Coordinates of C-alpha atoms in Angstrom, one line a residue:
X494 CA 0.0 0.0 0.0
X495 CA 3.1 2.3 0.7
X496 CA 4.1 2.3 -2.8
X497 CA 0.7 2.2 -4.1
X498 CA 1.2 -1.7 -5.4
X499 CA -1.7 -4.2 -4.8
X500 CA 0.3 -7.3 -3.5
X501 CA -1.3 -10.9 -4.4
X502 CA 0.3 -13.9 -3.3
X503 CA -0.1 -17.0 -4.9
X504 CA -0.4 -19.0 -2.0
X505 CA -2.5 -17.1 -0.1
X506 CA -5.2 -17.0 -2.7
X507 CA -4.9 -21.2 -2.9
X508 CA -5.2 -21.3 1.0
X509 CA -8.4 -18.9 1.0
X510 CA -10.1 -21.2 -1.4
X511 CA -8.9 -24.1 0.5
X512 CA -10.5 -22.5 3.5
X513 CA -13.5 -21.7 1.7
X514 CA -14.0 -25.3 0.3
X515 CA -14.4 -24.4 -3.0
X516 CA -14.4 -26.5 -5.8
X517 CA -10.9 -25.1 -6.6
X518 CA -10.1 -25.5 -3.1
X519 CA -11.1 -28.8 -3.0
X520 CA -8.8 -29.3 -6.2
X521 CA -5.6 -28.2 -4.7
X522 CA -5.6 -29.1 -1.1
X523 CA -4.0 -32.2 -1.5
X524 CA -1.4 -30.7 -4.3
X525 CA -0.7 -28.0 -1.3
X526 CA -0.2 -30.4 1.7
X527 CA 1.9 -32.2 -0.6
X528 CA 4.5 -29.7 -1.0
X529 CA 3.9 -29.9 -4.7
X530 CA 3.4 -26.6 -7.2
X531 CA -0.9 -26.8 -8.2
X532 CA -0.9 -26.4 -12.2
X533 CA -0.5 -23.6 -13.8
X534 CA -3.7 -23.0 -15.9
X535 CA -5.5 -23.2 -12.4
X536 CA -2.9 -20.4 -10.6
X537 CA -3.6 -18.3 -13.8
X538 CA -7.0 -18.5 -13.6
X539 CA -7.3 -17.5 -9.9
X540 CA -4.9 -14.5 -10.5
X541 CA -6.3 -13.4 -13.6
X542 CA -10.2 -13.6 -11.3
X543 CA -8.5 -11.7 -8.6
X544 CA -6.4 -9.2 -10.9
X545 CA -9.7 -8.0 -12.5
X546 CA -11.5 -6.7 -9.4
X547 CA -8.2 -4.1 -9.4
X548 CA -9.1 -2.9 -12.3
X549 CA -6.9 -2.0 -15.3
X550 CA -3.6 0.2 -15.2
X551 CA -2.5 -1.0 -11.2
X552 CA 0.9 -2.6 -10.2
X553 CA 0.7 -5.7 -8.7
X554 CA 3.1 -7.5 -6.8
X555 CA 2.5 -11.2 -7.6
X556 CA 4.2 -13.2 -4.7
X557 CA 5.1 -16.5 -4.9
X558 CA 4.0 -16.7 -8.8
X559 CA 5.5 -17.2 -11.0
X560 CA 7.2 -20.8 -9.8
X561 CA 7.6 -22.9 -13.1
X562 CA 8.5 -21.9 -16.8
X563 CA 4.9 -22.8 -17.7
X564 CA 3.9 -20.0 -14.7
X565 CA 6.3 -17.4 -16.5
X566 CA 4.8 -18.2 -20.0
X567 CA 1.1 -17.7 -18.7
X568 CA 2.1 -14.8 -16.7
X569 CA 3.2 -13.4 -19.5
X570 CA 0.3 -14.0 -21.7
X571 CA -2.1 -13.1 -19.2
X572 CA -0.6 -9.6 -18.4
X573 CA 2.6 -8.9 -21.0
X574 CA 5.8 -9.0 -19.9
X575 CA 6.6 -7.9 -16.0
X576 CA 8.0 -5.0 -15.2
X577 CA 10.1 -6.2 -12.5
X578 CA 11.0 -9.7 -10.9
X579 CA 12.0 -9.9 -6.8
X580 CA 13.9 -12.6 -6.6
X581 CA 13.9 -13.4 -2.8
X582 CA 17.4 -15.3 -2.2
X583 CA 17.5 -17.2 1.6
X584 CA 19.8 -20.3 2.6
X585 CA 17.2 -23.4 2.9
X586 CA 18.4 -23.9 6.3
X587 CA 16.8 -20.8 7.6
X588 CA 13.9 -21.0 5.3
X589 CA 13.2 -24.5 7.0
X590 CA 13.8 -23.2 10.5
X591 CA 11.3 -20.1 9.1
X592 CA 8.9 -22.9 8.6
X593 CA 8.9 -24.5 11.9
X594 CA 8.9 -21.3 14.1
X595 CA 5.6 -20.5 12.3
X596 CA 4.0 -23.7 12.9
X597 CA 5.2 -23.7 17.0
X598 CA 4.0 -20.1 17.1
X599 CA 1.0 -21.2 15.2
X600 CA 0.5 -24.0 18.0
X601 CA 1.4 -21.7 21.0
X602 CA -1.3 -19.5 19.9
X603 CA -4.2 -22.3 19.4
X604 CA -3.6 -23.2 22.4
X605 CA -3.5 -19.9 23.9
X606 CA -6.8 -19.0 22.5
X607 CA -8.6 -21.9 23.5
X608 CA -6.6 -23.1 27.3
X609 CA -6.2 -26.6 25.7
X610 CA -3.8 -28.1 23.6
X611 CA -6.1 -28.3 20.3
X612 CA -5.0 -29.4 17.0
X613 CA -2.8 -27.5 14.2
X614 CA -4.6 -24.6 13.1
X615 CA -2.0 -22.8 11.4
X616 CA -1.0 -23.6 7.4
X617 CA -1.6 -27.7 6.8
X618 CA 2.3 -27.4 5.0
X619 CA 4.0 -25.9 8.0
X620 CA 5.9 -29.5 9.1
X621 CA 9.2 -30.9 8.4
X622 CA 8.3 -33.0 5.3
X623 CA 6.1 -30.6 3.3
X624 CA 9.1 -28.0 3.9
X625 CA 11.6 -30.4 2.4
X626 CA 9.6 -31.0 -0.5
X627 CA 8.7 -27.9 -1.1
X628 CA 11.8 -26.8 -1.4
X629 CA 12.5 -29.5 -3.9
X630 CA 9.9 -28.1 -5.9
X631 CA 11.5 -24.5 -5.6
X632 CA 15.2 -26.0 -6.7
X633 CA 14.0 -28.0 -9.6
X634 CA 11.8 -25.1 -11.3
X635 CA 13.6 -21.6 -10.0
X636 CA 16.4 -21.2 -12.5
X637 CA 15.1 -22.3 -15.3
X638 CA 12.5 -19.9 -14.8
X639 CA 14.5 -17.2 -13.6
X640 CA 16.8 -17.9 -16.9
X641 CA 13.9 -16.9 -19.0
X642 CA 12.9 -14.1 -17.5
X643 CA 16.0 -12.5 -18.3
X644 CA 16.2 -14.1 -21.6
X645 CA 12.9 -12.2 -21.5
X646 CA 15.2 -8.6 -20.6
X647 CA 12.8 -8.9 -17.6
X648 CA 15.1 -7.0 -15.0
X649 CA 15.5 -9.4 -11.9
X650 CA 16.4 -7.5 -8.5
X651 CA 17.6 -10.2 -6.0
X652 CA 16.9 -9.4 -2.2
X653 CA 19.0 -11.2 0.7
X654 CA 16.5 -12.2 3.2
X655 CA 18.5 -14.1 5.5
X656 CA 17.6 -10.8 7.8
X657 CA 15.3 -10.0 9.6
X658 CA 11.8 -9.5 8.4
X659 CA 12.2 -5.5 9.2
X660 CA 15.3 -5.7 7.0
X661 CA 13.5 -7.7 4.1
X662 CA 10.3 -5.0 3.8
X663 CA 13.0 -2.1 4.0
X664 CA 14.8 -3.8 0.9
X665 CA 11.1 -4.0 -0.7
X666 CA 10.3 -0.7 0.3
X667 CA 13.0 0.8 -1.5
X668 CA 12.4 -1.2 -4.9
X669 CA 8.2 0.1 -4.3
X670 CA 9.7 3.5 -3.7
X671 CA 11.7 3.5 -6.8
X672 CA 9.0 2.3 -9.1
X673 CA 7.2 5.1 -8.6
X674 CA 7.0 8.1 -11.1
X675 CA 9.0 10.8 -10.3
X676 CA 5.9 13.1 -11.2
X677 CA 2.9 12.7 -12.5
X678 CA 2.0 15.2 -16.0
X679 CA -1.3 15.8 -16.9
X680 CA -1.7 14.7 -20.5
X681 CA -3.8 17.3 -21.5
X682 CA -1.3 20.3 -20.6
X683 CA 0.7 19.1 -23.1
X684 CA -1.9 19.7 -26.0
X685 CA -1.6 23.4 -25.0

């Protein structure tokens, strides 16, 4: 909102319809809990859903998408080429102890809320062997991916985020910040 983007991530949009128990939902549950990436023509079709209640000429930030060559091709198809890819670069070691925090916190917090020790209500892939595969997933698809985005001259800004979280939006910040026209010039004082 800072750097008047509209951000859409991927896998919050699956998890919504998950929650929702959609038929979509009900298509990619499984494919989720799995660790596995849901199919492209179903991705594309949620963003392009959610993309049209933004209306035309707004910047989105599409996080987490997109995660395979097929991803990239449709992304480009269904919006032209991007103006910009973040490529968030983390060790897998921290992203896996990333993953675990979240799911104890997750846990703590259930069982705050309720005074018993209830079952996992946090994220269904927050555990040890979804993580793994997951990342799996993310080693076998990422640089081919990233590869033709640049063979695409799509410009690819890379962001340590081995940091802290504060660190990481800071580093996004910046890039929003710098996106943003310098002015703005009304068109028609030109024709004058």
């Amino acid at each position: 909102q800072e750097c008047g983007i509209v951000h859409l991530s991927s896998g919050d949009l699956l998890r919504d319809e998950v929650r929702r128990d959609t038929v979509l939902g009900r298509q990619v549950k499984e494919v989720m809990a799995s660790g596995g990436l849901v199919s492209s023509a179903v991705i594309v079709t949620l963003i392009r859903r959610v993309m049209r209640t933004h209306g035309p000429g707004k910047r989105v930030l599409l996080d987490g998408f997109p995660r395979s060559l097929q991803n990239a091709t449709d992304l480009v198809e269904l919006c032209g080429h991007p103006e910009l890819a973040i490529n968030l670069q983390c060790d897998d070691t921290v992203l896996i102890e990333r993953i675990l925090k979240r799911k104890e916190e997750s846990d703590a917090s259930a069982v705050s809320k309720s005074g018993q020790d209830e079952a996992h209500n946090g994220r269904a892939d927050d555990n040890i062997h979804t993580a793994l595969e997951r990342l799996r997933t993310y080693h076998k698809y990422h640089k081919t991916t990233l590869d033709w985005l640049q063979e695409q001259h799509v410009p690819v800004v890379n962001i340590d985020c081995s940091g802290s979280a504060e660190h990481v939006w800071e580093q996004l910040l910046a890039i929003g910040r710098l996106m943003r026209p310098a002015c703005w010039i009304d068109e028609t004082s030109l024709l004058d």
